[in-house]
Coordinates of N, CA and C in Angstrom, one line a residue:
X170 N 110.5 83.0 106.7 CA 109.4 84.2 107.3 C 109.6 85.3 107.0
X171 N 109.3 85.3 105.4 CA 109.2 86.2 104.0 C 109.4 88.1 104.8
X172 N 110.1 88.5 105.0 CA 109.7 89.8 105.0 C 109.5 90.8 104.2
X173 N 109.3 92.0 104.1 CA 109.1 93.3 102.9 C 110.5 94.1 103.5
X174 N 110.7 94.6 103.1 CA 111.6 95.4 103.2 C 111.5 96.9 102.7
X175 N 111.7 97.8 102.9 CA 112.1 99.6 102.9 C 113.9 99.8 103.2
X176 N 113.8 101.1 102.5 CA 115.5 101.1 102.3 C 115.9 100.6 104.2
X177 N 114.9 101.1 105.2 CA 115.2 101.3 106.1 C 114.8 101.0 107.5
X178 N 114.3 100.0 107.1 CA 114.3 99.1 107.6 C 113.3 98.0 108.0
X179 N 112.6 97.2 108.1 CA 111.9 95.2 107.9 C 110.9 95.2 108.3
X180 N 110.4 95.2 108.1 CA 108.1 96.1 107.8 C 108.1 93.7 108.2
X181 N 107.7 93.8 109.7 CA 107.3 93.0 110.2 C 106.0 92.7 110.7
X182 N 105.2 93.6 110.8 CA 104.0 94.2 111.0 C 103.3 95.4 110.8
X183 N 102.1 95.2 111.0 CA 102.0 96.6 110.6 C 100.1 96.9 111.0
X184 N 100.7 98.1 111.4 CA 99.2 98.7 112.6 C 97.5 98.6 111.1
X185 N 96.8 98.6 111.7 CA 95.7 99.0 110.8 C 94.6 99.7 111.7
X186 N 94.2 101.1 110.7 CA 93.6 101.9 111.4 C 91.9 102.2 110.7
X187 N 90.4 101.2 111.5 CA 89.8 101.2 110.6 C 88.6 101.4 111.2
X188 N 86.9 101.2 109.8 CA 86.0 101.7 110.9 C 85.7 100.5 111.8
X189 N 84.9 100.3 112.6 CA 83.6 99.8 113.1 C 82.6 99.5 112.9
X190 N 83.0 100.5 112.2 CA 81.2 100.2 111.0 C 81.6 100.0 109.6
X191 N 80.7 99.5 108.9 CA 81.7 98.6 107.2 C 81.1 100.2 106.7
X192 N 80.7 101.2 106.2 CA 80.2 102.5 105.4 C 79.0 101.9 103.9
X193 N 79.7 102.7 103.5 CA 78.1 102.3 102.1 C 78.4 101.6 101.0
X194 N 80.5 101.7 101.2 CA 80.1 100.9 99.9 C 81.2 99.3 100.5
X195 N 80.2 98.7 99.0 CA 81.1 97.3 99.0 C 82.0 97.1 99.1
X196 N 83.0 98.8 97.7 CA 84.6 98.0 98.1 C 85.2 98.6 99.1
X197 N 84.5 99.1 99.6 CA 85.1 98.9 101.4 C 85.7 97.7 101.9
X198 N 84.7 96.7 102.0 CA 84.0 95.8 102.7 C 85.5 94.3 101.6
X199 N 85.3 95.0 100.9 CA 86.5 94.3 99.2 C 87.1 93.9 99.0
X200 N 87.8 95.2 100.3 CA 89.0 96.1 100.2 C 89.8 95.7 101.9
X201 N 88.5 96.0 102.6 CA 89.4 94.9 103.6 C 89.5 93.7 103.1
X202 N 88.5 92.6 102.6 CA 88.9 91.3 103.1 C 90.3 90.5 102.0
X203 N 90.5 92.0 100.7 CA 92.0 91.9 100.1 C 92.6 92.1 100.9
X204 N 92.9 93.5 101.8 CA 93.7 93.6 102.2 C 94.2 92.6 103.2
X205 N 93.1 91.9 104.3 CA 93.8 90.6 105.1 C 94.3 89.9 104.2
X206 N 93.7 89.1 103.8 CA 94.7 87.9 102.6 C 96.3 88.1 102.4
X207 N 96.2 89.7 101.6 CA 97.7 90.1 101.5 C 98.1 90.3 103.2
X208 N 98.0 89.9 103.6 CA 98.6 90.5 105.4 C 98.9 89.8 105.4
X209 N 98.2 88.2 105.3 CA 98.3 87.1 105.6 C 99.5 85.8 104.5
X210 N 99.5 86.1 103.6 CA 100.7 85.5 102.5 C 101.7 86.4 102.6
X211 N 101.9 87.7 103.3 CA 103.3 88.4 103.2 C 103.5 87.1 104.6
X212 N 103.3 87.3 105.4 CA 103.5 86.3 106.8 C 103.4 87.3 107.7
X213 N 103.4 89.2 107.7 CA 102.3 89.7 108.1 C 102.1 90.3 109.3
X214 N 101.9 90.8 110.3 CA 101.1 90.3 111.7 C 100.5 91.4 111.3
X215 N 98.8 91.6 111.7 CA 98.7 92.8 112.0 C 98.4 93.2 113.0
X216 N 98.2 94.0 113.7 CA 97.7 95.0 115.2 C 95.9 95.6 114.3
X217 N 95.1 95.9 116.1 CA 94.5 96.2 115.1 C 93.5 96.8 116.7
X218 N 92.0 97.5 116.5 CA 91.6 97.7 117.3 C 91.1 97.1 118.3
X219 N 91.5 95.8 117.3 CA 89.8 94.8 118.6 C 89.2 94.1 117.8
X220 N 87.8 94.6 117.9 CA 86.4 94.5 117.7 C 86.1 93.8 116.1
X221 N 85.3 93.0 116.4 CA 84.5 92.5 115.8 C 83.5 93.0 114.3
X222 N 83.2 93.9 114.7 CA 82.2 94.7 114.4 C 83.1 95.6 112.9
X223 N 82.1 95.8 111.7 CA 83.0 96.5 111.0 C 83.5 95.9 109.8
X224 N 84.9 97.5 109.8 CA 85.8 97.3 108.9 C 86.7 96.4 109.3
X225 N 86.8 96.4 110.9 CA 87.7 95.8 111.4 C 87.2 93.8 111.6
X226 N 86.2 93.9 111.5 CA 86.1 92.6 111.7 C 86.7 91.7 109.8
X227 N 85.7 93.1 109.8 CA 86.7 92.3 108.1 C 87.6 91.5 107.7
X228 N 88.4 93.1 108.0 CA 90.1 92.8 107.8 C 90.5 91.9 109.1
X229 N 90.2 91.2 110.5 CA 90.8 90.8 110.7 C 90.5 88.6 110.3
X230 N 89.2 89.0 109.8 CA 88.4 88.0 110.0 C 89.6 87.1 108.3
X231 N 89.7 87.9 107.3 CA 90.0 88.2 105.8 C 91.9 87.7 107.3
X232 N 92.0 88.2 107.5 CA 94.1 87.7 107.8 C 93.4 86.1 108.0
X233 N 92.6 85.8 109.7 CA 92.8 84.8 110.2 C 92.1 83.7 108.6
X234 N 91.6 84.1 108.7 CA 91.1 83.3 106.9 C 92.1 82.4 107.1
X235 N 92.6 83.9 106.2 CA 94.5 82.9 105.5 C 95.2 82.3 106.3
X236 N 95.7 82.0 107.6 CA 96.2 81.6 108.2 C 97.2 82.8 109.0
X237 N 96.0 84.3 109.1 CA 97.6 84.8 109.3 C 97.1 85.3 110.9
X238 N 98.5 86.8 111.5 CA 98.0 86.9 113.0 C 98.1 87.1 113.3
X239 N 96.2 88.1 113.4 CA 95.6 88.5 114.2 C 96.6 89.4 116.0
X240 N 96.4 90.9 116.6 CA 96.9 91.0 117.9 C 95.5 92.7 117.2
X241 N 94.8 92.2 118.9 CA 93.8 92.9 118.7 C 94.1 94.3 119.9
X242 N 94.4 95.4 119.9 CA 93.9 96.7 121.6 C 92.9 96.5 121.2
X243 N 92.4 96.9 122.5 CA 90.9 97.1 123.0 C 90.6 98.0 124.5
X244 N 90.6 99.4 124.0 CA 90.0 99.3 125.6 C 88.7 99.1 126.1
X245 N 89.5 97.9 127.8 CA 87.7 98.1 128.2 C 86.6 98.0 127.4
X246 N 86.5 100.3 127.8 CA 85.4 100.8 127.5 C 84.3 100.3 126.3
X247 N 85.3 99.9 125.5 CA 84.9 99.8 123.2 C 84.3 98.8 123.3
X248 N 84.9 97.2 125.6 CA 84.3 96.4 125.1 C 82.6 95.3 124.9
X249 N 82.1 96.7 124.6 CA 80.5 96.1 125.0 C 80.0 97.0 123.8
X250 N 80.6 97.8 123.2 CA 80.1 99.4 121.7 C 80.9 98.3 120.8
X251 N 82.0 98.1 121.1 CA 83.5 97.2 119.4 C 82.5 95.9 119.8
X252 N 82.5 95.3 120.3 CA 82.4 94.1 120.9 C 83.6 92.5 120.7
X253 N 84.8 92.9 121.2 CA 86.0 92.0 121.2 C 85.7 91.1 119.9
X254 N 86.4 90.8 119.3 CA 86.6 89.6 119.0 C 86.4 88.3 119.3
X255 N 86.9 87.2 119.0 CA 87.4 86.0 120.1 C 88.7 85.3 119.5
X256 N 88.5 85.6 118.5 CA 88.7 84.9 117.3 C 90.8 85.0 117.6
X257 N 90.6 86.0 117.9 CA 92.3 86.7 117.4 C 93.8 86.1 117.8
X258 N 94.6 85.6 117.0 CA 95.4 85.4 117.3 C 96.5 85.4 119.0
X259 N 96.2 87.3 119.3 CA 96.1 88.0 120.7 C 95.7 88.6 120.6
X260 N 94.3 88.9 122.5 CA 93.7 90.7 121.9 C 94.0 91.1 124.0
X261 N 93.9 92.4 124.0 CA 95.0 92.7 125.5 C 94.0 93.7 125.1
X262 N 93.4 93.6 126.2 CA 92.0 94.6 126.5 C 93.3 96.2 127.5
X263 N 92.9 96.8 127.1 CA 93.7 98.4 127.6 C 92.3 98.8 128.8
X264 N 93.3 99.1 129.5 CA 92.6 100.9 130.3 C 91.1 101.8 129.3
X265 N 92.6 101.9 128.4 CA 91.9 103.8 127.7 C 92.4 103.3 126.7
X266 N 92.0 104.7 125.7 CA 92.5 104.9 124.4 C 93.7 105.2 124.7
X267 N 94.4 105.9 125.2 CA 95.5 106.3 125.4 C 96.3 105.2 124.9
X268 N 95.8 104.2 126.5 CA 97.0 102.9 126.1 C 97.2 102.3 125.5
X269 N 96.6 102.5 124.2 CA 95.1 101.8 123.2 C 95.7 102.1 122.0
X270 N 96.2 103.2 122.2 CA 97.1 104.3 120.4 C 98.2 103.7 120.9
X271 N 98.7 103.7 121.7 CA 100.8 103.8 122.0 C 100.7 102.0 122.0
X272 N 100.2 100.7 121.9 CA 100.8 100.0 122.1 C 100.1 99.7 121.1
X273 N 99.9 99.4 120.1 CA 99.5 100.0 118.7 C 101.2 100.0 118.7
X274 N 100.5 101.7 118.6 CA 102.1 101.7 117.5 C 103.7 102.0 117.8
X275 N 103.8 100.1 118.8 CA 104.6 99.8 120.0 C 104.9 98.4 118.4
X276 N 103.7 98.6 118.4 CA 103.7 97.3 118.3 C 103.7 96.9 116.5
X277 N 104.1 98.5 116.2 CA 103.5 98.4 114.7 C 105.4 98.4 113.9
X278 N 105.2 98.0 112.5 CA 106.4 98.6 111.4 C 105.9 100.0 111.3
X279 N 104.6 99.6 110.4 CA 104.6 100.3 109.2 C 102.5 101.3 110.0
X280 N 101.9 101.5 109.8 CA 100.5 102.1 109.4 C 99.7 101.4 108.1
X281 N 98.7 101.1 108.6 CA 97.6 101.3 106.8 C 96.2 101.8 107.2
X282 N 95.6 102.7 106.8 CA 94.6 103.3 107.5 C 93.8 103.1 106.1
X283 N 92.4 103.0 106.4 CA 91.9 102.6 106.0 C 90.4 103.4 105.3
X284 N 89.2 104.2 105.6 CA 87.7 104.4 105.8 C 87.7 104.1 106.8
X285 N 86.7 104.9 107.3 CA 86.6 105.0 109.5 C 86.4 106.5 109.8
X286 N 86.2 106.0 111.4 CA 84.9 107.8 111.5 C 85.9 108.7 111.8
X287 N 85.3 109.0 113.3 CA 86.6 109.7 114.8 C 88.2 109.1 114.4
X288 N 87.3 107.9 115.6 CA 88.1 107.0 115.8 C 89.5 107.0 114.8
X289 N 89.7 106.3 113.8 CA 90.4 106.0 112.4 C 90.9 107.6 112.3
X290 N 90.2 108.4 112.0 CA 90.8 109.6 112.4 C 91.8 110.4 113.0
X291 N 91.4 110.1 114.3 CA 92.2 110.3 115.4 C 93.1 109.3 115.5
X292 N 93.7 108.5 115.5 CA 94.6 107.3 115.7 C 95.7 108.1 114.0
X293 N 95.1 108.6 112.4 CA 95.9 108.3 112.3 C 96.7 109.5 112.8
X294 N 95.9 111.1 113.1 CA 96.7 112.8 113.5 C 97.6 112.0 115.3
X295 N 96.8 111.0 115.6 CA 98.0 111.4 115.6 C 99.3 110.3 115.9
X296 N 98.9 109.6 115.0 CA 100.8 108.7 114.2 C 101.3 109.3 113.5
X297 N 100.5 110.6 112.7 CA 101.3 111.4 111.7 C 101.8 112.3 112.5
X298 N 101.5 113.6 114.4 CA 101.9 114.7 114.7 C 103.3 113.3 116.0
X299 N 103.1 112.6 116.6 CA 104.4 111.5 116.7 C 105.4 112.4 115.7
X300 N 104.7 110.4 114.6 CA 106.1 110.6 113.6 C 106.9 112.4 113.3
X301 N 105.6 114.2 113.1 CA 107.0 114.8 113.1 C 107.3 115.1 114.3
X302 N 107.4 114.9 115.4 CA 107.6 115.2 116.9 C 109.0 114.0 116.6
X303 N 109.0 113.7 116.0 CA 110.0 112.8 116.3 C 110.0 111.4 117.0
X304 N 109.0 111.2 117.7 CA 108.7 109.9 118.4 C 109.0 108.3 117.1
X305 N 108.1 108.8 116.7 CA 108.9 107.3 116.0 C 109.4 108.1 114.1
X306 N 110.0 106.8 113.6 CA 109.5 107.9 111.6 C 108.5 106.6 111.2
X307 N 107.4 105.8 111.7 CA 106.6 104.6 110.9 C 106.1 105.4 109.5
X308 N 106.1 104.9 109.0 CA 105.4 104.9 107.3 C 104.1 104.8 108.0
X309 N 102.8 105.3 107.6 CA 101.6 105.9 106.5 C 101.2 105.7 106.0
X310 N 99.9 103.7 105.4 CA 99.9 104.0 104.2 C 98.5 104.6 104.8
X311 N 98.0 105.6 103.7 CA 96.3 105.1 103.3 C 95.3 104.6 102.5
X312 N 94.8 103.9 102.4 CA 94.0 103.3 101.7 C 93.2 104.0 100.9
X313 N 92.7 105.0 99.9 CA 91.7 105.7 99.2 C 90.8 105.2 98.8
X314 N 89.9 104.0 99.0 CA 89.2 103.1 98.8 C 88.0 104.7 97.8
X315 N 87.9 104.2 96.4 CA 87.3 105.3 95.8 C 86.6 106.8 96.5
X316 N 88.3 106.5 97.3 CA 88.0 108.4 96.6 C 88.0 109.4 98.6
X317 N 87.8 107.7 99.1 CA 86.9 107.8 100.9 C 88.3 109.5 101.2
X318 N 89.0 109.9 100.7 CA 90.3 110.7 101.0 C 90.7 112.0 100.6
X319 N 89.6 111.7 99.6 CA 90.4 113.0 98.5 C 90.0 114.1 99.4
X320 N 89.1 114.1 100.1 CA 89.7 115.2 100.4 C 90.0 116.1 101.5
X321 N 90.7 114.6 102.2 CA 91.4 114.7 103.2 C 93.2 115.3 102.9
X322 N 93.7 115.3 101.6 CA 94.5 114.8 101.1 C 94.6 115.7 100.2
X323 N 93.3 117.4 100.2 CA 93.2 117.5 99.5 C 93.8 119.2 100.6
X324 N 92.9 119.2 102.5 CA 93.2 119.6 103.5 C 94.3 119.7 103.8
X325 N 95.1 118.6 103.5 CA 97.4 118.0 104.3 C 97.2 119.1 103.6
X326 N 97.8 119.2 101.9 CA 98.9 119.9 101.8 C 98.1 121.3 101.3
X327 N 96.7 121.8 101.8 CA 96.3 122.6 102.2 C 97.8 123.1 103.5
X328 N 97.2 122.3 104.4 CA 98.1 122.9 105.5 C 99.6 123.3 104.9
X329 N 100.5 122.2 104.1 CA 101.9 122.2 103.6 C 101.8 124.0 102.2
X330 N 100.9 124.5 102.2 CA 100.8 125.1 101.2 C 101.0 126.5 101.7
X331 N 100.3 126.6 102.6 CA 99.3 127.5 104.3 C 101.1 127.4 105.4
X332 N 102.4 127.0 105.3 CA 103.4 126.4 106.3 C 103.1 126.5 106.8
X333 N 102.2 125.2 107.4 CA 102.4 125.1 109.2 C 102.2 123.3 108.8
X334 N 103.1 123.0 108.1 CA 104.0 121.6 108.8 C 105.5 121.7 108.3
X335 N 106.2 121.0 109.1 CA 107.6 120.7 108.3 C 108.9 120.3 108.0
X336 N 107.5 119.0 106.9 CA 108.3 118.4 106.4 C 106.9 118.1 105.1
X337 N 107.8 117.5 104.3 CA 107.4 116.8 103.0 C 105.5 116.1 103.4
X338 N 104.9 116.5 103.1 CA 103.6 115.3 103.3 C 104.7 114.2 103.1
X339 N 105.3 113.7 102.0 CA 105.0 112.3 101.1 C 106.3 111.8 102.6
X340 N 106.6 112.6 103.0 CA 108.1 112.2 103.9 C 107.2 110.8 104.8
X341 N 106.8 111.3 105.5 CA 105.8 110.6 106.1 C 104.3 109.5 106.0
X342 N 103.1 110.5 104.5 CA 101.8 109.9 104.9 C 102.0 109.6 103.0
X343 N 101.1 107.4 102.9 CA 100.9 107.4 101.4 C 100.2 107.8 101.0
X344 N 99.2 107.5 99.7 CA 97.8 107.8 99.4 C 97.8 106.5 99.0
X345 N 97.6 105.5 98.3 CA 96.8 104.4 97.2 C 95.8 104.4 97.3
X346 N 95.2 103.4 96.4 CA 93.7 103.7 95.6 C 93.5 101.6 96.3
X347 N 94.5 101.0 95.9 CA 93.7 99.5 96.2 C 95.1 98.6 97.8
X348 N 94.9 98.0 98.3 CA 95.6 96.6 98.9 C 97.1 96.3 98.2
X349 N 96.8 96.0 97.4 CA 98.4 95.9 95.7 C 98.9 97.1 96.1
X350 N 98.8 98.5 95.7 CA 99.5 99.0 95.7 C 100.3 100.0 97.1
X351 N 99.5 99.7 98.1 CA 99.6 99.6 99.2 C 101.4 98.9 99.5
X352 N 101.3 97.3 98.9 CA 102.3 96.2 99.7 C 103.3 96.6 97.5
X353 N 102.6 97.4 97.2 CA 104.4 96.9 95.9 C 104.8 98.9 97.2
X354 N 104.2 99.4 97.4 CA 104.8 100.6 97.6 C 105.5 100.6 99.0
X355 N 105.5 99.8 100.1 CA 106.3 98.9 101.2 C 107.6 98.6 101.2
X356 N 107.7 97.3 99.9 CA 108.3 96.8 99.3 C 108.7 97.0 98.4

């Protein structure tokens, strides 16, 4: 099984945080499809929120179409909103959002953040906070499709400039413009 290697760890599983909506730009869906294909071709296991709608469904479908493995983790309350994906390799229905996030973090070696809304930002910031607190040391790759995260990137730089961060941003979060760039930086 091919494994992407970094200086300190082997990447066998990635968590993908993304929207349960597709957003306005067609490039969001295109990048979801490309990212899913790369995850499958590299024989990585994808972990995500378990939904079948929006970018969540698009990336899961792409991984599955290309023969990859997809593990979904969805809280019971969201099975009606996000409509869990029925065709996954494995689906875990958990009691709440906290259990969902903890389980997804434990199942991955690195995180990829695509465009999304409040839930995506919540997952990103919780993972960044856990990194800062040394609860884990998993790298976070942000897919900045069409500059979606430019404002966030500027705000993170402002946090650094104003002295509110404990370490360099580059230690934990890596911004990429394309799916291929993510895997070039991982590997």
